[in-house]
Amino acid sequence: MDTRKEQERAELHRAIWKIANGLRGSVDGWDFKQYVLGMLFYRYISENLAAYVAQGEVEGFDYAALSDAEAETARVGIVQEKGFFIPPSRLFRNVHAHAARDENLNETLAAVFRGIEASALGQESEDDFRGLFADFDVNSPKLGNTVAERNANLAKLMDGVAEMRLGDYKENAIDAFGDAYEFLMGMYASSAGKSGGEFFTPQEVSELLTRIATHGKPSVNKVYDPACGSGSLLLKAIKVLGKDNVRQGFFGQEINLTTYNLCRINMFLHDVGYDKFDIALGDTLTAPKHWDDEPFEAIVSNPPYSIAWVGKNDPTLINDPRYAPAGILAPSSKADFAFILHCWAWLAETGTAAIVCFPGIFYRGGAEAKIRKWLVDNNAVDAVIQLPDNLFFGTSIATCILVLRKAKRDNSVLFLDASKDCVKVTNANKLTDENIAAIHRDWAARQTIPHRAALVPAEAIEAQGYTLSVSAYVQPEETRETIDIQAIEADLAATVARQAALRAELDALVAQLREDTP
């Protein structure tokens, strides 16, 4: 296990716990998450902007020390390059310096946030900044019943975020924002009543999906996620390929407004410029926003499991070019295959899609069986990988990865059983770097490995009724002791014969003793 990663992660978690303890009883957990991440974002873009302005200046130059009037002369150029502007007096560092004494801290922060969003109005970056701070309500009673209580909690929050040793986000071994998001979800999700499908995808699973989707490519045109959540999957491409090797940027769509805001924040936190990402709000299945941007060379996704959608209740959808080729819509009660068909339709000819799926879709009947048949008959399925159970917070289900490819070299499907590739951490399972490497290696090898992987021709899948369950093709290794019944019977017969001989010897000895006794 990577010691540096674990040290950074532990330090980050301790810092979040410290903030949580300081606000315990004051701010509800689910709302606390929003406030921490919003404040973390405010600190980051402040530091990022100051560092940008300092480039090319004399050593010791400090943007935060300038007057607002001095900085204003550079506003136009900064907005064109960064997409936003913050005057020095409104940088996180300067606002925090006076926070404890600011009786109007809530209004100060509200003005700062409005100013950041307003600085992008009329610019190319306008859509990327609009509503970014919508979930950070500085006047909410959730922060306190009085203005004084709210300001006290806001000051504590600023103190905690200021004390976080985050260093350079780009150089961290962990995804600091993503890890903070996942940790906060884990702390408070159960009380928030969220379903498993809405949670942040664990970073290790994200890395595995990204390595599969970008395999063999030093660069890709675009990375896309149709259910992008907070953007963790999209951003793994930075760690795997490097930001400059995602040539045209990061694309995604998210239906939940709060998570959509978090995703855009996450892009900025990873220093992805406003012109290198396009995150849209809305329902991907019925109102996709990136028709003009497809196809995508790398698609990674962990869509919500078996959620309801309009399906056949909207008869026009059968004519949608994403669903029409299969000739049938995914069931209204289970949208899984709608996401899969959407990914297939928008996948580039040289592209790969890696999608986390609920296992039931691989064996259920009805419309899902017909869609599986279409996918197999059209050679769309590259592989199905069985993952360990208990990898995702909020669900113990053993999920699978469905890999789709258009440029396949054969008409077979690889079934890979990676259900044991994990380590146990507290009550959950986790993929190690070694696990990720082993799964990726065995998927890329595309060979049958006894009790591990099976490369199955389409004809054999048809013979199995088009089931795509890994267990139907990969037999687990028999670990029970083999019992040789014939050998046992022979041993038993020999034992009985020996007992009979001993009995005869004993009877003869007793008879001899009787003869010798006077």
Short mmCIF file of C-alpha atoms in Angstrom, two decimals:
data_model
loop_
_atom_site.label_atom_id
_atom_site.label_comp_id
_atom_site.label_asym_id
_atom_site.label_seq_id
_atom_site.Cartn_x
_atom_site.Cartn_y
_atom_site.Cartn_z
CA MET A 1 0.00 0.00 0.00
CA ASP A 2 1.29 3.50 -0.90
CA THR A 3 2.52 5.02 2.38
CA ARG A 4 2.53 8.56 1.04
CA LYS A 5 -1.08 8.26 -0.10
CA GLU A 6 -2.20 6.94 3.25
CA GLN A 7 -0.33 9.67 5.13
CA GLU A 8 -1.86 12.44 3.02
CA ARG A 9 -5.30 10.86 3.31
CA ALA A 10 -5.04 10.48 7.08
CA GLU A 11 -3.91 14.10 7.49
CA LEU A 12 -6.78 15.34 5.35
CA HIS A 13 -9.30 13.28 7.30
CA ARG A 14 -7.97 14.58 10.60
CA ALA A 15 -8.39 18.15 9.37
CA ILE A 16 -11.98 17.50 8.31
CA TRP A 17 -12.76 15.84 11.63
CA LYS A 18 -11.36 18.87 13.42
CA ILE A 19 -13.71 21.17 11.50
CA ALA A 20 -16.61 18.78 12.13
CA ASN A 21 -15.94 18.73 15.86
CA GLY A 22 -15.77 22.52 15.93
CA LEU A 23 -19.19 22.79 14.30
CA ARG A 24 -20.78 19.72 15.91
CA GLY A 25 -24.35 20.42 16.93
CA SER A 26 -24.43 23.64 14.93
CA VAL A 27 -24.55 22.49 11.32
CA ASP A 28 -26.32 19.38 10.05
CA GLY A 29 -23.90 16.86 8.55
CA TRP A 30 -25.19 16.89 5.00
CA ASP A 31 -25.16 20.68 4.88
CA PHE A 32 -21.77 20.71 6.59
CA LYS A 33 -20.37 18.85 3.58
CA GLN A 34 -21.58 21.58 1.25
CA TYR A 35 -20.09 24.35 3.36
CA VAL A 36 -16.69 22.68 3.74
CA LEU A 37 -16.35 21.99 0.03
CA GLY A 38 -17.56 25.48 -0.90
CA MET A 39 -15.06 27.10 1.44
CA LEU A 40 -12.32 24.76 0.21
CA PHE A 41 -13.09 25.90 -3.33
CA TYR A 42 -13.00 29.56 -2.31
CA ARG A 43 -9.56 29.09 -0.76
CA TYR A 44 -8.29 27.23 -3.78
CA ILE A 45 -9.33 29.67 -6.48
CA SER A 46 -7.97 32.53 -4.36
CA GLU A 47 -4.56 30.87 -4.12
CA ASN A 48 -4.68 29.75 -7.73
CA LEU A 49 -5.41 33.29 -8.95
CA ALA A 50 -2.69 34.83 -6.77
CA ALA A 51 -0.16 32.30 -8.05
CA TYR A 52 -1.16 33.01 -11.65
CA VAL A 53 -0.76 36.78 -11.28
CA ALA A 54 2.63 36.30 -9.60
CA GLN A 55 4.02 34.49 -12.63
CA GLY A 56 6.58 36.67 -14.37
CA GLU A 57 6.62 39.21 -11.55
CA VAL A 58 9.65 40.00 -9.42
CA GLU A 59 10.51 37.65 -6.58
CA GLY A 60 8.45 38.39 -3.50
CA PHE A 61 5.51 39.85 -5.43
CA ASP A 62 2.27 39.32 -3.51
CA TYR A 63 -1.04 39.87 -5.28
CA ALA A 64 -2.86 39.76 -1.95
CA ALA A 65 -0.93 42.83 -0.81
CA LEU A 66 -2.08 45.01 -3.75
CA SER A 67 -4.89 47.50 -3.47
CA ASP A 68 -8.09 46.66 -5.31
CA ALA A 69 -7.55 49.71 -7.52
CA GLU A 70 -4.09 48.47 -8.55
CA ALA A 71 -5.41 45.01 -9.35
CA GLU A 72 -8.38 46.34 -11.29
CA THR A 73 -6.15 47.36 -14.20
CA ALA A 74 -5.43 43.68 -14.86
CA ARG A 75 -9.04 42.47 -14.57
CA VAL A 76 -9.74 42.06 -18.29
CA GLY A 77 -6.64 39.99 -18.99
CA ILE A 78 -7.14 37.83 -15.91
CA VAL A 79 -10.78 37.08 -16.80
CA GLN A 80 -9.82 36.19 -20.36
CA GLU A 81 -7.21 33.73 -19.11
CA LYS A 82 -8.71 32.36 -15.88
CA GLY A 83 -12.40 32.99 -16.51
CA PHE A 84 -12.94 34.92 -13.26
CA PHE A 85 -11.55 37.74 -11.13
CA ILE A 86 -11.15 38.31 -7.39
CA PRO A 87 -9.83 41.67 -6.11
CA PRO A 88 -7.09 41.32 -3.47
CA SER A 89 -9.31 42.43 -0.57
CA ARG A 90 -11.69 39.55 -1.31
CA LEU A 91 -9.13 36.77 -1.51
CA PHE A 92 -9.63 33.98 1.02
CA ARG A 93 -6.47 34.94 2.90
CA ASN A 94 -7.52 38.55 3.42
CA VAL A 95 -11.14 37.82 4.31
CA HIS A 96 -10.00 35.13 6.75
CA ALA A 97 -7.58 37.55 8.42
CA HIS A 98 -10.52 39.68 9.58
CA ALA A 99 -13.18 36.97 9.86
CA ALA A 100 -13.22 36.67 13.66
CA ARG A 101 -13.78 40.43 14.02
CA ASP A 102 -16.14 40.91 11.08
CA GLU A 103 -19.65 41.39 12.46
CA ASN A 104 -20.97 41.15 8.92
CA LEU A 105 -18.93 38.12 7.81
CA ASN A 106 -21.97 36.47 6.28
CA GLU A 107 -22.62 39.47 4.05
CA THR A 108 -18.93 39.83 3.28
CA LEU A 109 -18.79 36.27 2.00
CA ALA A 110 -22.06 36.64 0.10
CA ALA A 111 -20.63 39.68 -1.69
CA VAL A 112 -17.41 37.79 -2.45
CA PHE A 113 -19.30 34.87 -3.97
CA ARG A 114 -21.59 37.12 -5.99
CA GLY A 115 -18.56 39.01 -7.23
CA ILE A 116 -16.77 35.88 -8.40
CA GLU A 117 -19.80 34.72 -10.39
CA ALA A 118 -20.48 38.22 -11.72
CA SER A 119 -16.90 38.57 -12.96
CA ALA A 120 -17.62 35.90 -15.57
CA LEU A 121 -20.83 37.48 -16.90
CA GLY A 122 -20.69 38.04 -20.63
CA GLN A 123 -17.53 35.94 -20.90
CA GLU A 124 -16.96 32.48 -22.39
CA SER A 125 -16.67 31.20 -18.83
CA GLU A 126 -20.12 32.46 -17.78
CA ASP A 127 -21.83 29.06 -17.87
CA ASP A 128 -19.00 27.47 -15.92
CA PHE A 129 -19.29 29.95 -13.03
CA ARG A 130 -23.03 30.56 -12.91
CA GLY A 131 -24.50 29.31 -9.62
CA LEU A 132 -21.26 27.78 -8.34
CA PHE A 133 -21.93 29.01 -4.81
CA ALA A 134 -25.69 28.38 -4.89
CA ASP A 135 -25.46 25.74 -2.15
CA PHE A 136 -23.38 27.97 0.13
CA ASP A 137 -26.15 30.01 1.79
CA VAL A 138 -24.41 32.27 4.30
CA ASN A 139 -27.76 33.42 5.69
CA SER A 140 -29.27 29.99 6.19
CA PRO A 141 -30.68 29.19 9.65
CA LYS A 142 -28.83 25.90 9.25
CA LEU A 143 -25.70 27.87 10.15
CA GLY A 144 -27.27 29.36 13.26
CA ASN A 145 -30.39 31.02 14.58
CA THR A 146 -28.85 34.49 14.77
CA VAL A 147 -26.45 36.44 12.60
CA ALA A 148 -23.85 36.27 15.37
CA GLU A 149 -24.11 32.47 15.52
CA ARG A 150 -23.85 32.17 11.76
CA ASN A 151 -20.81 34.38 11.63
CA ALA A 152 -19.14 32.47 14.46
CA ASN A 153 -19.63 29.21 12.58
CA LEU A 154 -18.44 30.74 9.32
CA ALA A 155 -15.30 32.00 11.07
CA LYS A 156 -14.67 28.52 12.53
CA LEU A 157 -15.13 27.05 9.07
CA MET A 158 -12.64 29.47 7.56
CA ASP A 159 -10.15 28.69 10.35
CA GLY A 160 -10.42 24.97 9.69
CA VAL A 161 -10.04 25.25 5.93
CA ALA A 162 -7.14 27.69 6.34
CA GLU A 163 -5.31 25.18 8.55
CA MET A 164 -5.60 22.35 6.01
CA ARG A 165 -2.17 21.46 4.67
CA LEU A 166 -3.18 20.90 1.09
CA GLY A 167 0.03 21.88 -0.68
CA ASP A 168 -0.09 21.81 -4.46
CA TYR A 169 -3.26 19.93 -5.49
CA LYS A 170 -1.59 18.78 -8.69
CA GLU A 171 1.32 17.19 -6.83
CA ASN A 172 -0.69 15.38 -4.16
CA ALA A 173 -0.55 11.58 -4.26
CA ILE A 174 -4.26 11.56 -3.49
CA ASP A 175 -7.09 13.46 -5.14
CA ALA A 176 -7.45 15.88 -2.21
CA PHE A 177 -10.83 17.32 -3.17
CA GLY A 178 -12.20 13.96 -4.27
CA ASP A 179 -10.98 12.30 -1.11
CA ALA A 180 -12.50 15.04 1.03
CA TYR A 181 -15.79 14.60 -0.83
CA GLU A 182 -15.77 10.82 -0.38
CA PHE A 183 -14.85 11.09 3.28
CA LEU A 184 -17.60 13.62 3.96
CA MET A 185 -20.11 11.41 2.15
CA GLY A 186 -19.05 8.49 4.31
CA MET A 187 -19.43 10.56 7.47
CA TYR A 188 -22.92 11.80 6.76
CA ALA A 189 -24.55 9.88 3.93
CA SER A 190 -26.52 7.46 6.07
CA SER A 191 -28.31 10.28 7.87
CA ALA A 192 -28.99 12.02 4.57
CA GLY A 193 -30.90 9.05 3.19
CA LYS A 194 -29.02 8.89 -0.10
CA SER A 195 -29.02 5.80 -2.27
CA GLY A 196 -25.85 3.94 -3.20
CA GLY A 197 -25.95 4.99 -6.83
CA GLU A 198 -25.46 8.66 -5.98
CA PHE A 199 -22.18 8.32 -4.15
CA PHE A 200 -18.72 9.34 -5.14
CA THR A 201 -16.98 6.50 -6.98
CA PRO A 202 -13.99 5.29 -4.90
CA GLN A 203 -10.76 6.61 -6.34
CA GLU A 204 -9.31 3.13 -6.80
CA VAL A 205 -12.31 2.03 -8.89
CA SER A 206 -12.10 5.29 -10.83
CA GLU A 207 -8.46 4.58 -11.64
CA LEU A 208 -9.22 1.05 -12.84
CA LEU A 209 -12.02 2.29 -15.13
CA THR A 210 -9.81 5.04 -16.53
CA ARG A 211 -6.88 2.71 -17.16
CA ILE A 212 -9.18 0.40 -19.10
CA ALA A 213 -10.84 3.21 -21.09
CA THR A 214 -7.48 4.75 -22.07
CA HIS A 215 -5.50 1.53 -22.51
CA GLY A 216 -2.88 1.72 -25.23
CA LYS A 217 -3.45 5.43 -25.81
CA PRO A 218 -0.85 8.04 -24.82
CA SER A 219 -3.60 10.63 -25.34
CA VAL A 220 -7.35 10.83 -26.10
CA ASN A 221 -9.49 13.47 -27.73
CA LYS A 222 -12.09 13.79 -24.96
CA VAL A 223 -13.20 12.02 -21.78
CA TYR A 224 -16.95 11.73 -21.16
CA ASP A 225 -19.21 10.61 -18.32
CA PRO A 226 -23.00 10.69 -18.90
CA ALA A 227 -23.70 10.55 -15.13
CA CYS A 228 -20.68 12.45 -13.91
CA GLY A 229 -21.60 13.16 -10.28
CA SER A 230 -18.80 15.18 -8.72
CA GLY A 231 -16.50 14.46 -11.67
CA SER A 232 -14.14 12.05 -9.93
CA LEU A 233 -14.13 9.60 -12.83
CA LEU A 234 -13.47 12.27 -15.43
CA LEU A 235 -10.57 13.71 -13.49
CA LYS A 236 -8.78 10.40 -13.08
CA ALA A 237 -7.65 10.86 -16.68
CA ILE A 238 -5.37 13.63 -15.41
CA LYS A 239 -3.58 11.22 -13.09
CA VAL A 240 -3.46 8.43 -15.69
CA LEU A 241 -2.65 10.37 -18.88
CA GLY A 242 -1.75 13.87 -17.77
CA LYS A 243 -3.99 16.90 -18.30
CA ASP A 244 -2.40 17.93 -21.60
CA ASN A 245 -3.03 14.45 -23.03
CA VAL A 246 -6.79 14.93 -22.85
CA ARG A 247 -6.63 17.14 -25.88
CA GLN A 248 -10.14 18.61 -26.12
CA GLY A 249 -11.13 18.34 -22.48
CA PHE A 250 -13.62 16.82 -20.09
CA PHE A 251 -17.34 16.41 -20.78
CA GLY A 252 -20.15 15.25 -18.53
CA GLN A 253 -23.78 15.62 -17.56
CA GLU A 254 -25.40 15.48 -14.13
CA ILE A 255 -29.08 15.62 -13.20
CA ASN A 256 -28.67 16.75 -9.56
CA LEU A 257 -28.08 20.51 -9.20
CA THR A 258 -25.96 20.30 -6.06
CA THR A 259 -23.72 17.58 -7.49
CA TYR A 260 -23.51 19.46 -10.79
CA ASN A 261 -22.13 22.45 -8.89
CA LEU A 262 -19.66 20.23 -7.06
CA CYS A 263 -18.45 18.77 -10.35
CA ARG A 264 -17.70 22.19 -11.81
CA ILE A 265 -15.94 23.15 -8.58
CA ASN A 266 -13.94 19.93 -8.78
CA MET A 267 -12.77 20.82 -12.29
CA PHE A 268 -11.40 24.14 -11.09
CA LEU A 269 -9.81 22.49 -8.06
CA HIS A 270 -7.82 20.31 -10.45
CA ASP A 271 -6.69 23.36 -12.38
CA VAL A 272 -8.77 22.47 -15.44
CA GLY A 273 -9.40 25.73 -17.25
CA TYR A 274 -12.95 26.82 -17.98
CA ASP A 275 -12.29 26.24 -21.70
CA LYS A 276 -11.24 22.61 -21.13
CA PHE A 277 -14.43 21.26 -19.56
CA ASP A 278 -18.12 21.23 -20.41
CA ILE A 279 -20.33 19.97 -17.60
CA ALA A 280 -24.05 20.17 -18.30
CA LEU A 281 -27.11 20.01 -16.07
CA GLY A 282 -30.03 17.79 -17.03
CA ASP A 283 -31.30 14.28 -17.73
CA THR A 284 -28.84 12.54 -20.03
CA LEU A 285 -31.33 9.85 -21.08
CA THR A 286 -34.03 12.19 -22.34
CA ALA A 287 -32.23 15.50 -22.91
CA PRO A 288 -28.52 14.93 -23.60
CA LYS A 289 -26.52 18.14 -23.91
CA HIS A 290 -23.50 17.11 -25.95
CA TRP A 291 -24.85 16.09 -29.35
CA ASP A 292 -22.36 18.41 -31.04
CA ASP A 293 -19.39 17.01 -29.10
CA GLU A 294 -19.76 13.27 -29.58
CA PRO A 295 -18.17 10.85 -30.34
CA PHE A 296 -15.86 10.38 -27.36
CA GLU A 297 -12.69 8.33 -27.36
CA ALA A 298 -12.86 7.47 -23.65
CA ILE A 299 -16.10 7.02 -21.70
CA VAL A 300 -16.10 6.20 -18.00
CA SER A 301 -19.22 6.01 -15.87
CA ASN A 302 -20.84 4.74 -12.71
CA PRO A 303 -24.50 5.49 -13.50
CA PRO A 304 -27.20 5.04 -10.84
CA TYR A 305 -28.28 1.43 -10.48
CA SER A 306 -31.73 0.39 -11.70
CA ILE A 307 -33.43 3.76 -11.39
CA ALA A 308 -36.77 4.50 -13.04
CA TRP A 309 -36.97 6.51 -16.26
CA VAL A 310 -39.69 7.44 -18.71
CA GLY A 311 -38.85 4.59 -21.12
CA LYS A 312 -41.77 3.29 -23.18
CA ASN A 313 -44.07 5.88 -21.60
CA ASP A 314 -42.55 8.25 -24.16
CA PRO A 315 -43.10 6.46 -27.50
CA THR A 316 -40.89 8.94 -29.34
CA LEU A 317 -37.79 7.59 -27.58
CA ILE A 318 -37.76 4.44 -29.70
CA ASN A 319 -36.79 6.73 -32.61
CA ASP A 320 -33.90 8.25 -30.66
CA PRO A 321 -30.72 7.33 -32.59
CA ARG A 322 -29.14 6.11 -29.34
CA TYR A 323 -31.86 3.55 -28.63
CA ALA A 324 -33.35 2.80 -32.05
CA PRO A 325 -30.68 0.30 -33.23
CA ALA A 326 -31.49 -2.11 -30.40
CA GLY A 327 -35.17 -2.02 -31.36
CA ILE A 328 -36.34 -1.89 -27.74
CA LEU A 329 -36.12 0.48 -24.79
CA ALA A 330 -34.72 -0.37 -21.37
CA PRO A 331 -37.51 -1.14 -18.86
CA SER A 332 -39.16 1.92 -17.33
CA SER A 333 -38.26 0.63 -13.87
CA LYS A 334 -34.60 -0.03 -14.72
CA ALA A 335 -32.67 2.51 -16.79
CA ASP A 336 -29.30 0.69 -16.70
CA PHE A 337 -29.31 -0.34 -20.36
CA ALA A 338 -30.47 3.12 -21.43
CA PHE A 339 -27.18 4.48 -20.07
CA ILE A 340 -25.27 1.65 -21.74
CA LEU A 341 -26.88 2.21 -25.16
CA HIS A 342 -26.25 5.94 -24.79
CA CYS A 343 -22.54 5.26 -24.12
CA TRP A 344 -22.30 2.90 -27.10
CA ALA A 345 -23.92 5.42 -29.45
CA TRP A 346 -21.53 8.19 -28.43
CA LEU A 347 -18.37 6.07 -28.39
CA ALA A 348 -15.76 6.80 -31.04
CA GLU A 349 -14.79 4.04 -33.48
CA THR A 350 -11.41 3.75 -31.76
CA GLY A 351 -12.82 4.33 -28.29
CA THR A 352 -13.43 2.29 -25.15
CA ALA A 353 -16.20 2.66 -22.56
CA ALA A 354 -15.85 1.28 -19.02
CA ILE A 355 -19.12 1.31 -17.08
CA VAL A 356 -19.88 0.13 -13.53
CA CYS A 357 -23.06 -1.95 -13.62
CA PHE A 358 -25.54 -3.60 -11.29
CA PRO A 359 -25.07 -7.39 -11.72
CA GLY A 360 -28.76 -8.09 -12.28
CA ILE A 361 -28.70 -6.56 -15.75
CA PHE A 362 -26.48 -9.40 -16.97
CA TYR A 363 -29.00 -12.18 -16.37
CA ARG A 364 -32.50 -10.68 -16.10
CA GLY A 365 -35.00 -11.46 -18.86
CA GLY A 366 -37.44 -9.33 -20.84
CA ALA A 367 -36.24 -6.16 -22.56
CA GLU A 368 -32.83 -6.41 -20.89
CA ALA A 369 -32.21 -9.86 -22.38
CA LYS A 370 -33.12 -8.51 -25.84
CA ILE A 371 -30.69 -5.60 -25.46
CA ARG A 372 -27.95 -8.00 -24.33
CA LYS A 373 -28.62 -10.06 -27.45
CA TRP A 374 -28.30 -6.99 -29.65
CA LEU A 375 -25.03 -5.97 -27.97
CA VAL A 376 -23.49 -9.44 -28.34
CA ASP A 377 -24.75 -9.92 -31.92
CA ASN A 378 -23.24 -6.55 -32.85
CA ASN A 379 -19.95 -7.39 -31.16
CA ALA A 380 -20.20 -4.44 -28.80
CA VAL A 381 -19.17 -6.20 -25.58
CA ASP A 382 -15.43 -6.42 -25.01
CA ALA A 383 -15.47 -7.72 -21.43
CA VAL A 384 -17.39 -8.16 -18.20
CA ILE A 385 -15.32 -7.91 -15.02
CA GLN A 386 -16.72 -9.12 -11.71
CA LEU A 387 -15.58 -6.81 -8.88
CA PRO A 388 -15.44 -7.63 -5.15
CA ASP A 389 -18.44 -6.84 -2.99
CA ASN A 390 -18.56 -3.96 -0.52
CA LEU A 391 -16.36 -1.61 -2.57
CA PHE A 392 -18.87 1.26 -2.69
CA PHE A 393 -20.18 3.18 0.28
CA GLY A 394 -23.90 2.70 0.74
CA THR A 395 -24.14 -0.68 -0.99
CA SER A 396 -22.49 -4.05 -0.37
CA ILE A 397 -23.42 -5.33 -3.86
CA ALA A 398 -20.65 -6.95 -5.88
CA THR A 399 -20.80 -4.75 -8.98
CA CYS A 400 -19.34 -5.42 -12.42
CA ILE A 401 -17.49 -3.43 -15.06
CA LEU A 402 -18.92 -3.63 -18.57
CA VAL A 403 -16.33 -2.78 -21.24
CA LEU A 404 -17.57 -1.71 -24.68
CA ARG A 405 -15.30 -1.38 -27.73
CA LYS A 406 -16.03 -0.75 -31.39
CA ALA A 407 -12.64 -1.77 -32.81
CA LYS A 408 -12.51 -5.33 -31.52
CA ARG A 409 -10.17 -7.87 -33.11
CA ASP A 410 -12.40 -10.87 -32.42
CA ASN A 411 -16.03 -11.82 -31.87
CA SER A 412 -15.61 -12.99 -28.30
CA VAL A 413 -16.23 -11.62 -24.81
CA LEU A 414 -13.72 -11.81 -21.97
CA PHE A 415 -15.21 -12.74 -18.61
CA LEU A 416 -12.89 -11.92 -15.70
CA ASP A 417 -13.51 -12.90 -12.09
CA ALA A 418 -11.79 -10.30 -9.87
CA SER A 419 -14.13 -10.86 -6.93
CA LYS A 420 -11.22 -11.70 -4.61
CA ASP A 421 -8.92 -8.88 -5.75
CA CYS A 422 -9.15 -6.63 -2.70
CA VAL A 423 -8.08 -6.04 0.87
CA LYS A 424 -10.40 -5.49 3.80
CA VAL A 425 -10.27 -2.03 5.38
CA THR A 426 -12.48 -1.73 8.49
CA ASN A 427 -15.92 -2.89 7.26
CA ALA A 428 -15.32 -2.34 3.56
CA ASN A 429 -13.19 -3.80 0.77
CA LYS A 430 -10.67 -1.78 -1.21
CA LEU A 431 -8.64 -2.23 -4.38
CA THR A 432 -4.90 -1.87 -3.85
CA ASP A 433 -2.47 -0.69 -6.52
CA GLU A 434 -1.52 -4.34 -6.99
CA ASN A 435 -5.16 -5.33 -7.44
CA ILE A 436 -5.70 -2.61 -10.04
CA ALA A 437 -2.57 -3.67 -11.92
CA ALA A 438 -3.58 -7.36 -11.88
CA ILE A 439 -7.12 -6.73 -13.13
CA HIS A 440 -5.91 -4.38 -15.84
CA ARG A 441 -3.19 -6.85 -16.90
CA ASP A 442 -5.53 -9.84 -17.15
CA TRP A 443 -8.15 -7.80 -19.01
CA ALA A 444 -5.57 -6.54 -21.51
CA ALA A 445 -4.11 -10.04 -22.02
CA ARG A 446 -7.51 -11.24 -23.27
CA GLN A 447 -6.74 -14.91 -22.63
CA THR A 448 -8.43 -17.74 -20.79
CA ILE A 449 -6.92 -18.26 -17.34
CA PRO A 450 -8.26 -21.24 -15.36
CA HIS A 451 -10.61 -20.12 -12.58
CA ARG A 452 -9.82 -16.47 -13.41
CA ALA A 453 -10.79 -15.54 -16.95
CA ALA A 454 -12.61 -17.04 -19.94
CA LEU A 455 -12.54 -15.77 -23.52
CA VAL A 456 -15.93 -16.90 -24.81
CA PRO A 457 -17.06 -16.84 -28.49
CA ALA A 458 -20.38 -15.15 -29.25
CA GLU A 459 -21.85 -18.51 -30.29
CA ALA A 460 -21.26 -19.92 -26.80
CA ILE A 461 -22.89 -16.86 -25.25
CA GLU A 462 -25.90 -17.35 -27.51
CA ALA A 463 -26.07 -20.97 -26.34
CA GLN A 464 -26.26 -19.65 -22.76
CA GLY A 465 -29.28 -17.50 -23.61
CA TYR A 466 -27.14 -14.36 -23.86
CA THR A 467 -26.41 -14.23 -20.15
CA LEU A 468 -23.36 -12.09 -19.43
CA SER A 469 -22.83 -13.12 -15.82
CA VAL A 470 -19.18 -13.94 -15.13
CA SER A 471 -20.14 -16.94 -13.00
CA ALA A 472 -21.73 -18.60 -16.04
CA TYR A 473 -18.35 -18.86 -17.77
CA VAL A 474 -15.64 -18.77 -15.08
CA GLN A 475 -15.75 -21.63 -12.63
CA PRO A 476 -14.26 -20.93 -9.19
CA GLU A 477 -11.33 -23.03 -8.10
CA GLU A 478 -12.35 -26.00 -5.97
CA THR A 479 -10.73 -25.48 -2.60
CA ARG A 480 -12.39 -28.36 -0.77
CA GLU A 481 -10.38 -31.52 -0.19
CA THR A 482 -10.97 -34.19 -2.85
CA ILE A 483 -12.26 -37.45 -1.37
CA ASP A 484 -11.40 -40.76 -3.07
CA ILE A 485 -14.36 -42.98 -2.21
CA GLN A 486 -12.80 -46.14 -3.68
CA ALA A 487 -9.65 -45.65 -1.62
CA ILE A 488 -11.73 -45.16 1.50
CA GLU A 489 -13.72 -48.30 0.75
CA ALA A 490 -10.47 -50.26 0.21
CA ASP A 491 -9.05 -48.92 3.48
CA LEU A 492 -12.27 -49.85 5.27
CA ALA A 493 -12.21 -53.37 3.83
CA ALA A 494 -8.59 -53.77 4.88
CA THR A 495 -9.44 -52.56 8.38
CA VAL A 496 -12.35 -55.03 8.67
CA ALA A 497 -10.12 -57.87 7.46
CA ARG A 498 -7.45 -56.88 9.96
CA GLN A 499 -10.03 -56.76 12.73
CA ALA A 500 -11.21 -60.27 11.78
CA ALA A 501 -7.64 -61.57 11.83
CA LEU A 502 -7.00 -60.01 15.21
CA ARG A 503 -10.23 -61.48 16.53
CA ALA A 504 -9.16 -64.94 15.30
CA GLU A 505 -5.75 -64.54 16.92
CA LEU A 506 -7.37 -63.41 20.15
CA ASP A 507 -9.81 -66.34 20.14
CA ALA A 508 -6.92 -68.79 19.58
CA LEU A 509 -4.95 -67.22 22.42
CA VAL A 510 -7.92 -67.49 24.80
CA ALA A 511 -8.48 -71.13 23.82
CA GLN A 512 -4.81 -71.89 24.44
CA LEU A 513 -4.95 -70.27 27.87
CA ARG A 514 -7.97 -72.37 28.80
CA GLU A 515 -6.16 -75.59 27.79
CA ASP A 516 -3.13 -74.65 29.85
CA THR A 517 -5.18 -73.83 32.93
CA PRO A 518 -5.44 -76.86 35.33
#
